[in-house]
Structure formats: C-alpha cells, structure tokens
XYZ file of C-alpha atoms in Angstrom:
631
model
C 133.647 95.563 53.593
C 134.976 93.595 56.543
C 138.029 91.453 55.956
C 137.978 90.165 59.524
C 135.196 89.464 61.942
C 134.357 92.929 63.185
C 134.820 93.709 66.849
C 131.835 92.662 68.913
C 131.334 94.227 72.312
C 130.821 91.484 74.833
C 132.555 89.857 77.732
C 134.157 86.481 77.101
C 133.664 84.125 80.020
C 135.958 81.296 78.991
C 135.938 78.151 81.051
C 139.415 76.889 80.244
C 139.065 73.795 82.365
C 136.031 72.488 80.509
C 137.404 73.447 77.103
C 140.593 71.556 77.828
C 138.672 68.552 79.079
C 136.462 68.444 75.990
C 139.552 68.278 73.807
C 141.689 66.176 76.130
C 143.200 63.071 74.742
C 146.222 61.547 73.139
C 146.510 59.052 75.944
C 145.818 55.371 75.577
C 142.641 54.419 77.385
C 142.532 51.004 78.990
C 139.220 49.332 78.448
C 137.555 47.531 81.274
C 136.021 44.117 80.648
C 132.566 45.668 80.651
C 133.357 48.366 78.105
C 131.521 48.278 74.792
C 132.902 51.452 73.201
C 134.726 50.826 69.903
C 137.159 53.555 70.935
C 138.027 52.289 74.420
C 141.456 50.693 74.545
C 142.656 52.886 71.693
C 143.851 56.457 71.264
C 140.573 58.282 71.132
C 140.038 61.532 69.212
C 141.662 64.339 71.125
C 140.863 67.399 69.054
C 138.027 68.880 67.077
C 139.039 70.107 63.633
C 137.052 72.735 61.722
C 136.531 72.747 58.005
C 134.362 73.085 54.945
C 133.411 70.051 52.873
C 131.594 71.926 50.107
C 133.251 74.793 48.260
C 133.206 75.862 44.610
C 135.857 77.736 42.631
C 136.168 79.033 39.084
C 136.340 75.397 37.905
C 132.603 75.054 38.640
C 130.418 76.048 35.702
C 127.927 78.025 37.807
C 130.498 79.762 39.998
C 132.450 80.894 36.931
C 129.348 82.116 35.144
C 128.405 84.098 38.254
C 131.714 85.937 38.305
C 134.061 83.734 40.370
C 137.569 84.123 38.939
C 139.446 82.522 41.860
C 140.849 79.016 41.439
C 141.424 76.262 43.999
C 144.788 77.700 45.004
C 143.116 80.894 46.192
C 140.535 78.813 48.072
C 143.253 76.919 49.966
C 145.176 80.084 50.740
C 142.053 81.757 52.082
C 141.080 78.746 54.209
C 144.585 78.666 55.703
C 144.174 82.251 56.894
C 145.922 84.194 54.136
C 144.487 87.364 52.647
C 143.257 87.046 49.074
C 141.626 89.503 46.703
C 138.084 88.415 45.926
C 136.611 88.238 42.434
C 135.136 91.703 42.955
C 138.472 93.179 44.020
C 137.934 93.204 47.787
C 140.561 92.055 50.287
C 139.232 89.050 52.198
C 140.632 87.077 55.096
C 139.268 84.757 57.765
C 139.635 85.911 61.360
C 140.443 82.292 62.213
C 141.864 79.825 59.680
C 140.225 76.490 59.007
C 141.896 73.175 59.765
C 140.780 71.459 56.569
C 139.061 72.141 53.264
C 137.461 70.045 50.547
C 137.150 71.899 47.242
C 134.179 70.235 45.550
C 133.814 71.657 42.083
C 131.108 70.132 39.899
C 132.362 67.121 37.964
C 130.080 67.957 35.042
C 131.759 70.594 32.869
C 134.645 70.832 35.365
C 136.764 73.732 34.143
C 134.937 73.958 30.809
C 133.183 77.305 31.332
C 136.420 78.773 32.656
C 138.272 77.510 29.586
C 135.530 78.786 27.279
C 135.622 82.279 28.798
C 139.426 82.271 28.550
C 139.097 81.470 24.843
C 140.324 77.868 24.691
C 140.297 76.987 20.980
C 138.935 73.524 21.727
C 135.640 75.291 22.450
C 135.741 78.547 20.493
C 136.040 76.722 17.146
C 132.460 75.541 17.754
C 130.158 78.324 16.471
C 127.431 77.900 19.091
C 129.990 78.044 21.906
C 131.715 81.047 20.378
C 128.362 82.811 20.297
C 127.582 81.760 23.877
C 130.955 83.099 25.014
C 130.213 86.500 23.528
C 126.855 86.630 25.321
C 128.454 85.621 28.607
C 131.082 88.319 28.313
C 128.428 90.875 27.400
C 126.119 89.949 30.282
C 122.710 91.597 30.270
C 119.281 90.070 29.627
C 120.580 87.094 27.613
C 122.641 85.782 30.506
C 120.015 83.477 32.048
C 119.034 81.967 28.710
C 122.690 81.391 27.831
C 123.252 79.761 31.196
C 120.475 77.234 30.634
C 121.776 76.333 27.181
C 125.302 75.741 28.458
C 124.532 73.640 31.543
C 122.428 70.979 29.854
C 125.125 68.438 30.805
C 124.052 68.800 34.424
C 120.576 67.761 33.313
C 121.865 64.592 31.652
C 122.705 65.840 28.162
C 125.719 63.762 27.098
C 125.859 65.588 23.758
C 126.659 68.968 25.310
C 129.520 70.431 23.209
C 131.348 71.536 26.364
C 131.935 67.900 27.352
C 135.533 67.203 26.349
C 137.411 64.371 28.013
C 140.840 65.837 27.299
C 139.941 69.157 28.908
C 138.280 67.317 31.807
C 141.331 65.145 32.433
C 143.737 68.073 32.246
C 141.669 70.134 34.702
C 141.167 67.188 37.082
C 144.855 66.363 37.215
C 145.816 69.976 38.003
C 142.977 70.091 40.517
C 144.167 66.981 42.379
C 147.811 68.065 42.275
C 146.858 71.432 43.760
C 145.255 69.686 46.740
C 148.450 67.695 47.291
C 150.500 70.871 47.098
C 148.517 72.544 49.887
C 148.073 69.461 52.054
C 150.305 69.790 55.132
C 149.691 66.921 57.583
C 149.398 68.221 61.112
C 148.798 71.813 60.022
C 146.241 71.962 57.217
C 144.410 69.202 55.374
C 143.484 69.711 51.729
C 141.196 66.803 50.927
C 140.415 65.950 47.309
C 136.744 65.941 46.344
C 134.120 66.848 43.763
C 130.370 67.343 43.488
C 128.168 64.973 41.503
C 125.235 67.229 40.681
C 122.081 65.213 40.152
C 120.066 68.329 39.872
C 117.324 68.782 37.291
C 116.871 72.098 39.102
C 116.518 70.336 42.438
C 119.174 69.372 44.915
C 119.852 65.632 45.192
C 123.565 66.319 44.970
C 126.426 64.369 46.480
C 129.964 65.418 47.302
C 132.519 62.650 46.834
C 135.443 62.852 49.283
C 138.751 60.986 48.888
C 141.001 59.598 51.603
C 143.738 59.464 49.004
C 146.441 61.558 47.371
C 146.429 62.825 43.794
C 148.364 59.771 42.617
C 145.336 57.559 43.248
C 142.616 60.137 42.580
C 143.910 60.788 39.063
C 143.567 57.139 38.018
C 139.821 57.472 37.368
C 137.960 60.566 36.211
C 135.138 61.736 38.503
C 131.641 60.517 37.748
C 129.233 62.880 35.990
C 125.489 63.289 35.642
C 125.973 63.229 31.875
C 126.873 59.547 32.399
C 123.991 58.884 34.787
C 121.712 60.873 37.083
C 120.972 57.778 39.191
C 122.762 57.808 42.572
C 122.966 54.012 42.433
C 125.254 54.389 39.422
C 127.400 56.848 41.369
C 127.780 54.185 44.078
C 128.843 51.766 41.372
C 131.520 54.231 40.245
C 132.725 54.506 43.862
C 133.060 50.733 44.030
C 135.030 50.734 40.755
C 137.331 53.443 42.048
C 138.165 51.493 45.201
C 138.624 48.239 43.253
C 140.890 49.924 40.694
C 143.044 52.048 42.982
C 142.886 50.427 46.413
C 141.838 53.834 47.740
C 138.793 54.950 49.679
C 135.959 57.385 48.979
C 132.701 58.349 50.635
C 129.735 60.450 49.562
C 128.196 63.305 51.487
C 124.544 63.864 50.572
C 123.642 67.511 50.776
C 121.117 70.284 50.402
C 118.028 68.081 50.573
C 115.806 70.983 51.534
C 115.578 72.081 47.881
C 115.475 68.582 46.382
C 111.672 68.754 46.064
C 111.143 65.406 47.733
C 113.955 63.401 46.112
C 116.744 63.292 48.704
C 115.385 60.670 51.129
C 113.033 58.309 49.295
C 111.206 55.546 51.166
C 109.187 53.811 48.450
C 111.002 54.153 45.122
C 114.105 55.643 43.565
C 112.944 59.032 42.171
C 115.290 58.682 39.211
C 114.357 55.178 38.049
C 111.025 54.415 39.721
C 112.430 51.102 40.975
C 111.403 50.069 44.518
C 113.571 50.880 47.514
C 114.814 47.377 48.317
C 117.501 45.706 50.408
C 120.131 46.296 47.732
C 119.407 50.044 47.652
C 119.476 50.562 51.422
C 122.649 48.515 51.906
C 124.518 50.395 49.196
C 123.278 53.801 50.310
C 124.521 53.473 53.872
C 127.746 51.834 52.638
C 128.616 54.844 50.496
C 126.770 57.759 52.132
C 127.538 57.907 55.869
C 127.104 61.697 56.086
C 124.533 64.389 55.420
C 125.073 68.139 55.034
C 122.409 69.488 57.359
C 123.085 73.223 57.083
C 124.604 75.449 54.423
C 124.196 78.713 52.523
C 120.923 77.566 50.903
C 119.156 77.186 54.220
C 118.949 74.749 57.090
C 117.896 71.134 56.630
C 117.474 69.756 60.143
C 113.712 70.140 60.578
C 110.682 71.918 59.146
C 107.852 73.459 61.204
C 105.200 71.581 59.209
C 106.872 68.263 60.028
C 107.727 69.171 63.636
C 104.988 71.543 64.803
C 105.901 71.082 68.477
C 109.482 72.231 67.867
C 109.678 75.969 68.539
C 113.110 76.150 66.861
C 112.288 74.183 63.699
C 111.770 77.263 61.530
C 115.426 78.247 61.175
C 116.770 79.712 57.915
C 114.023 77.817 56.084
C 114.066 77.468 52.281
C 110.802 75.809 51.298
C 109.390 77.636 48.283
C 110.760 75.294 45.627
C 113.832 73.790 44.031
C 117.176 75.456 43.404
C 116.029 77.488 40.415
C 112.432 77.952 41.645
C 111.175 76.719 38.290
C 109.452 73.912 40.218
C 107.603 75.095 43.288
C 107.267 73.127 46.504
C 104.351 70.869 47.296
C 103.656 70.101 50.971
C 103.980 66.342 50.453
C 107.600 66.803 49.329
C 108.835 68.057 52.704
C 108.933 64.676 54.470
C 111.599 63.449 52.041
C 113.874 66.475 52.409
C 114.750 67.040 56.072
C 117.284 65.245 58.232
C 115.074 64.542 61.247
C 112.306 63.030 59.145
C 114.859 60.922 57.259
C 116.336 59.650 60.516
C 112.842 58.567 61.593
C 112.033 57.006 58.222
C 115.317 55.141 58.396
C 114.091 53.290 61.495
C 111.004 52.142 59.590
C 113.055 51.071 56.560
C 115.354 49.086 58.820
C 112.379 47.139 60.208
C 111.120 46.499 56.679
C 114.386 45.748 54.876
C 116.896 44.897 57.598
C 119.165 47.928 57.016
C 118.812 51.597 57.904
C 119.951 53.655 54.883
C 119.641 56.913 56.794
C 121.990 56.202 59.667
C 124.039 59.252 58.733
C 126.215 61.700 60.605
C 125.598 65.446 60.414
C 127.967 68.021 58.956
C 127.678 71.666 57.969
C 129.386 73.351 55.022
C 129.151 76.567 53.037
C 128.396 75.603 49.406
C 129.967 78.963 48.622
C 130.500 79.708 44.920
C 133.056 82.453 45.581
C 136.090 80.254 46.449
C 135.820 81.792 49.948
C 134.683 79.661 52.909
C 132.939 82.287 55.009
C 130.291 81.363 57.569
C 130.585 84.296 59.987
C 127.596 86.613 60.093
C 129.827 89.703 60.228
C 132.137 88.559 57.430
C 129.803 86.902 54.940
C 130.906 87.096 51.319
C 127.692 85.629 49.936
C 127.015 82.533 47.887
C 128.049 83.875 44.487
C 130.582 86.475 43.408
C 127.960 88.778 41.893
C 126.595 89.158 45.437
C 129.815 89.702 47.332
C 129.669 92.524 49.907
C 128.294 95.768 48.504
C 125.502 98.186 49.245
C 122.006 97.034 48.347
C 122.958 93.406 47.685
C 120.285 91.985 50.026
C 117.263 92.310 47.684
C 119.166 91.150 44.601
C 118.256 87.750 43.056
C 120.778 84.918 43.167
C 119.913 84.037 39.603
C 116.882 84.639 37.412
C 115.730 82.058 34.879
C 113.234 82.891 32.162
C 110.916 79.998 33.038
C 110.971 80.538 36.819
C 108.028 82.371 38.415
C 110.097 83.490 41.396
C 113.690 84.014 42.541
C 115.748 83.408 45.646
C 116.998 86.725 47.021
C 120.431 87.369 48.492
C 118.964 88.151 51.912
C 117.531 84.623 52.073
C 120.977 83.000 51.938
C 122.494 81.833 55.205
C 125.965 82.565 56.517
C 126.367 78.831 57.147
C 127.976 76.488 57.991
C 131.036 74.505 59.137
C 131.971 70.883 59.733
C 133.438 69.824 63.082
C 135.364 66.542 63.156
C 136.662 64.709 66.227
C 139.869 63.142 64.865
C 143.139 61.833 66.250
C 145.180 64.228 64.094
C 144.823 66.767 61.313
C 145.488 64.504 58.349
C 143.461 63.280 55.397
C 143.391 59.783 56.786
C 142.314 60.691 60.330
C 139.643 63.162 59.214
C 138.269 60.743 56.620
C 138.166 57.924 59.189
C 136.296 60.145 61.659
C 133.765 60.944 58.951
C 133.307 57.256 58.178
C 132.508 56.503 61.817
C 130.301 59.643 61.947
C 132.137 61.228 64.864
C 131.311 64.664 63.500
C 128.885 67.510 64.038
C 127.513 70.530 62.204
C 127.270 74.177 63.123
C 125.645 77.114 61.404
C 128.966 78.960 61.658
C 130.154 79.413 65.264
C 132.779 77.008 66.567
C 131.107 75.609 69.672
C 132.849 72.601 71.194
C 130.390 69.755 71.754
C 130.840 66.276 73.231
C 128.050 63.675 73.249
C 128.294 60.137 74.641
C 125.670 57.470 75.248
C 125.854 54.448 77.525
C 124.268 52.501 80.352
C 126.873 52.945 83.080
C 127.352 56.700 83.421
C 127.023 58.201 86.893
C 126.645 61.822 88.087
C 130.318 61.926 89.037
C 131.217 61.417 85.371
C 130.103 64.964 84.565
C 133.333 66.135 86.221
C 135.265 68.108 83.568
C 138.501 66.370 84.510
C 137.148 62.967 83.544
C 134.198 63.584 81.251
C 135.811 62.718 77.925
C 137.875 59.789 79.144
C 134.843 58.311 80.871
C 132.708 58.914 77.825
C 134.915 56.675 75.714
C 135.520 54.090 78.436
C 131.884 53.587 79.376
C 129.980 54.558 76.254
C 129.905 55.398 72.574
C 130.433 58.847 71.046
C 128.264 60.718 68.573
C 127.764 58.585 65.484
C 127.846 55.355 67.488
C 125.317 52.676 68.310
C 124.219 51.568 71.744
C 124.072 47.800 72.183
C 120.905 46.006 73.111
C 120.570 45.957 76.877
C 119.666 42.451 78.000
C 118.906 43.866 81.435
C 116.627 46.482 79.848
C 118.561 49.286 81.468
C 117.771 52.858 80.503
C 120.481 54.678 78.521
C 122.081 57.811 79.866
C 123.837 60.506 77.891
C 126.874 62.517 78.857
C 126.755 65.944 77.206
C 129.095 68.922 77.331
C 128.970 72.108 75.276
C 131.364 75.059 75.341
C 130.700 78.396 73.653
C 132.784 79.579 70.727
C 135.569 81.656 72.299
C 134.781 84.424 69.786
C 131.041 83.882 69.836
C 127.952 84.126 71.964
C 126.908 82.443 75.178
C 124.738 79.346 75.017
C 120.981 79.415 75.470
C 120.313 75.696 75.904
C 121.205 72.125 75.072
C 118.454 69.876 73.752
C 118.248 66.168 73.048
C 116.178 65.308 69.993
C 114.801 61.775 70.109
C 113.080 59.804 67.376
C 111.649 56.300 67.707
C 109.585 53.604 66.024
C 106.630 52.107 67.878
C 105.246 48.580 67.698
C 102.778 49.582 64.973
C 105.527 50.910 62.716
C 104.734 54.572 63.375
C 107.556 57.061 63.953
C 107.597 59.715 66.649
C 109.829 62.498 67.915
C 110.305 64.464 71.102
C 112.598 67.286 72.144
C 113.987 67.508 75.655
C 115.560 70.616 77.184
C 118.379 69.043 79.206
C 120.660 71.980 80.167
C 120.277 75.730 79.861
C 121.814 79.052 80.698
C 120.606 81.334 83.482
C 119.261 78.294 85.317
C 118.790 80.399 88.444
C 116.033 82.380 86.737
C 114.692 80.003 84.080
C 112.809 76.920 85.165
C 111.286 74.092 83.163
C 107.525 73.895 83.165
C 105.760 70.663 84.073
C 105.459 70.003 80.321
C 109.219 70.431 79.823
C 109.005 73.876 78.234
C 111.664 76.501 78.914
C 111.191 80.302 78.881
C 113.129 82.189 76.162
C 116.641 83.254 77.083
C 115.988 86.842 76.015
C 117.493 88.992 73.273
C 120.235 91.619 73.649
C 120.609 92.435 69.938
C 120.872 96.151 69.164
C 119.737 96.177 65.522
C 120.670 99.785 64.830
C 124.265 99.295 65.950
C 124.580 95.597 64.989
C 125.761 94.623 68.475
C 124.787 92.204 71.210
C 125.951 91.333 74.698
C 126.777 88.201 76.664
C 124.791 89.317 79.695
C 122.457 86.344 79.241
C 123.108 82.648 78.734
C 126.064 80.580 79.950
C 129.528 79.948 78.551
C 129.326 76.214 79.204
C 126.610 73.630 79.753
C 127.107 70.060 80.910
C 124.697 67.393 82.009
C 124.041 63.707 82.471
C 120.619 62.973 81.040
C 118.547 59.798 81.290
C 115.755 59.117 78.810
C 112.547 59.218 80.906
C 110.518 57.573 78.128
C 112.837 54.731 77.146
C 111.305 51.516 75.835
C 113.870 48.760 75.265
C 111.727 47.219 72.530
C 111.755 50.327 70.324
C 114.402 51.379 67.798
C 115.445 54.957 68.469
C 118.022 57.667 67.852
C 119.200 60.645 69.846
C 121.128 63.730 68.789
C 122.061 66.968 70.514
C 121.111 70.450 69.390
C 122.960 73.364 71.009
C 121.520 76.873 70.677
C 123.320 80.172 71.179
C 121.641 83.276 72.517
C 120.303 85.579 69.752
C 122.906 87.506 67.738
C 122.632 89.806 64.688
C 122.085 88.193 61.294
C 124.475 89.058 58.457
C 121.877 91.352 56.895
C 121.970 93.496 60.057
C 125.754 93.827 59.824
C 125.395 94.791 56.169
C 122.773 97.435 56.948
C 124.960 98.957 59.662
C 128.096 98.914 57.524
C 126.503 100.472 54.455
C 124.044 102.714 56.297
C 120.983 101.259 54.592
C 117.556 100.013 55.615
C 116.973 96.327 56.263
C 115.008 94.336 53.719
C 111.498 94.110 55.134
C 111.258 90.314 55.262
C 114.740 89.589 56.620
C 115.186 88.650 60.258
C 117.191 90.880 62.568
C 118.546 88.176 64.859
C 119.117 84.452 64.778
C 120.063 81.726 67.217
C 123.103 79.996 65.773
C 123.290 76.305 66.539
C 125.129 73.005 66.456
C 123.785 69.544 65.607
C 125.660 66.428 66.640
C 125.564 63.161 64.768
C 123.011 60.843 66.380
C 123.539 57.870 68.656
C 121.286 54.947 67.732
C 119.677 52.234 69.816
C 118.446 49.034 68.162
C 116.600 46.357 70.165
C-alpha cells in the first residue's frame, strides 16, 4: 500500500504572495484608538499549525483489541514524519509531517487490555480475565462477546476487574513522560491528553487537553466514566486539577453525530435528567470551548434533514445509529447532534439563561485507532488496525456486536480530518491558548490556509494581500471572536481569504454560513456564496445559487485535474440581511473541487471493484470557527 501520498497529476498554481500574506506576522501591531480587536496592539498569530487532537494507541482498550500494537512513541514518530511499521507489518509514513499531536487514549482501562494481552500477572491471576485473554488471542466468533464483557467500565461498571489503580498510574506516568520526551518547542508539539468516554454505545465523548508538562499532569489521575458518566462531574474534575496543580486543561467535545441526541442538550442533561440551567451553561462553555466537527466516523457540521436548503449538507453522513449500531437513530435525535444546529440553539439558550454554552470553535481530528494520524484520501490507513490497507477491506465491518442489528462498514469511514491552529509559535502554551480563544479551524484532510475576520470598518482596499492579515487584526476580530454591539447600527463586514493546499485541489467556492435568533425566539440559517472559482463562467443566480464547479475525477485511474476552480479566493463580504437587534453567528466553509475518495484509490491500487454504495468523489472542505454578534 502507499506509504506516501501517491503522485497526482495536476498543475499547481501557487499564489505565493497570498500564501505569505495569510501567514504574515511576528510584528507588533499598533492599535488605533478605534480598534476593538483583542489581538491589536499585540503580536498576532503569524502561522497556522497542523495537527491531530484525537488519536488512539495500544493503550486504548478498543484499539488494542482491534489489533493496534503500536504505542504512543510510534504515534509521535509517525506524526513527526518518520517511517514506522504498522500493526499489520506495512511501512507507513506521512508525506508531510504534522506540527503537533495529542494522543488521547481512553482513560477508562488505560493500558489494561494491553497489559492483559501481554500476560500481566495482576490480571491473569483472575480466572475470568485469564479466560477472556485466551479468547482474545484466539479471535473468531467469541471476539465480540468477549469485547462487551471486558469494556463494561466504559459503561459505568466500577467493579470491572480490569480497573486497577496501580496499573493505571504506572501507564499514565509513562504516557505523560513520553509526551514530554517528544515535545520539541518550535519544531513539534506533543500535547498531553486523554479521552473521557461517556459512551453507552453512543458518542458523548470528550478529549481533555493539557497546557502542562508531565510534572503537573501526573499529579492527578485522569477522570473515568467508571467514576461518573455525567459531563458535569468531568468539569468538576477539571476544576480540581487546576486548583491542585496550578495548570490548565480544556475539553474538546467530539463525534456528536453518533451520540443519538445527547451531545448538545437544550432542555435537560441526558445523563441525570436535571434541567439545563445557568450553572450548566456557564460551566460547559468554561470547560468546553471546542468541538470536533469532522473525523473518521463522519462529518458533524450539518445534516440534510436539518438544513434542507444546503446542497452540501450531506457530506460523509453517519446517521443510522450510535457507535455500535445497537441503538438506531430516531429523526428527533438529529437536532442535538450537529454543530450548526447547536450553534443556533446556543443563541436561544443565551437569551433564556444569559450564557451561550455552544459558543465553540471548530476543529477536525482523525479518531484513528491505529496510532497513525492519516487523513489523506490516497494514504488512508483506516480507523482500526484490522482494516489497515489490504484488498477487499471496504465491505468489512468495523466491529460486529451480537445485539446489534447492523454494522458500520469500512467504506463508510472518512479519511478525516485535521486541526488548524493560528498560534504565535509551535509550543504547547501557544497552541493551547489559541484553542482557548477559538482561533482554529477544521478540515476534512487537506491543508487549506484560511483567514476570517469580522468588523465594521473594513474597506475594499483591505482585501489587498499585502495588508489583509494586518488589517484584519487592527480593524476586526478573527475567527472565534465576538463582534461588539454597534451603537450606530452599522452592518458588519467580513474579510475572507482562502488558499488551496499546495499539494491539493483547487477551490470551488467560499461560503458564509449565518445563523440567527429572531424576536420570537426562533432560530434561522442561511448560506451565502461569497467567492468562487471560474468566476468568468459561473454567475450567481438572483436567488444566490451558484452552478456546480464541475468534476474532473477519472474513477478508473483514480486521478483528477486542476483545470477547474481557483487556487485562491478572497473577498470582502457585507451581510445583506443584518439586523442589529438579532443575535447571530457567522462561519466560513471552503469547498475544494471534487477529488477521488479513498475507496477509489483503494480500488485502483488493488485492482478491485468499488463497493456499490460508496461515493467515487468528494468535495473536501474547511470550516472556520464562528464569529458571533450579540446585540
């Protein structure tokens, strides 16, 4: 299989001037008296750093049971651009290294399955675990049943015999020390983290990320679902950690599209049944400033049933049920699972309770369970090690449980995604601080460079590449920021610039997605096409619709060409429907031209037929964190 991104045949039309301007910085910007940007007058973020905030290694119970034998050290080496041998014996290497990585193994049973399989006597002296080990090693039809019996801790079973504090502490300390060992400020950031897996077969998980070194992180063991499956108790643990150590942590909510209606509640806490009140919303936004909007288990920005006017809402959609498919989806669950709907509901909660709990920034990550952060379509190593590259992997199930009426198939997984962070330097502290202020964006894999600023004073001349970024910070707020109330009731304008991935496809279009709350408390959304490729031949209709960019994908040969679309798109856009009395948010969605999906590359490489239901091309994309306006 491929160990690098395979050669694609296309012309690269780099616009070096714009790319440099999008990443310009390092200078001190002098703020004018009228400036309201929190970044003006300071050294603003000069570079975008690429990473993965959600990766599992052999320390995760599920990854290990699905064949992952690589530890965190291999994960760091791979992310830094080194070649490693995968769990199935294949050489693997990224074509382009990452700038940072957060290994987020499950806190529940951290390292326990690995230790059991290796024969740790702490576990093998227990007859039921010794028997389970033999079944795991044997594989076969008993595997799924054995899996369910062993992971009861993730479903709140504090009596699970694999829960051993001494093993947990030993694994955690090695885990944190390994991150310190591979952390090289200025070159590669290894950020400490873990996943708290409130699951019950769903997906209301959180990744906890540390700003700190191992010295602080080791002072308190990570929180587990065996202690509590209530996210409010996780927030309490985060408060205790900061009080005890003087450090800082944040939580990244993720994978809401398979949470079966539990990720973004508006009436009551799904775990306790207690009402969503001012205490809940204040704590949630205090501890959870980010949301993972795209990853290997599908895309979580929007759903076609919730956004029927959005022609691009049905992208890598997982909506049949929860993670194990032992609880199927009901239509009423969808509104509490997707980012756009949560952003709208957050406006309504803010009016009701005084705080918006869903004022989150958007990131992408892989959620790979192979120790390998791969999000390239032509170099996708799958979600689990049993489905690493091989012939005929596409129709194989991810996992089959005895009580589940259906399975997720390998072809349904997405080669997604990555986190882009605008930070002042490549260090734990700078990247963490950028995440806290939400100056981040998500992509489904390609590394497009995107800038997004909102303000009231931008002028057409500010679109000039030589001044775009500097002006953006001087006159406005960046992605993740909040526009102030305009006493003069001026209409906000948005400065937007997008540059194609230098190794990727041209851009189809840039869209602004707006959501708002009307005087009756009803939420609304609208999508505006604000810049697009091939503008000489594609014109907006009177209703704001834009013709498709076209499709150059050659499915048989797994190729495409950059003969359509543009390498860069910039614009200054003014909201034509602005109402100064309405709370609103805006975020940018950038779409590439169609390119082959990973299943097409697989079919070409192995000389096999495509799975009937799998798509042949996709339009990769980026989502910026929103900019909010509050009257």
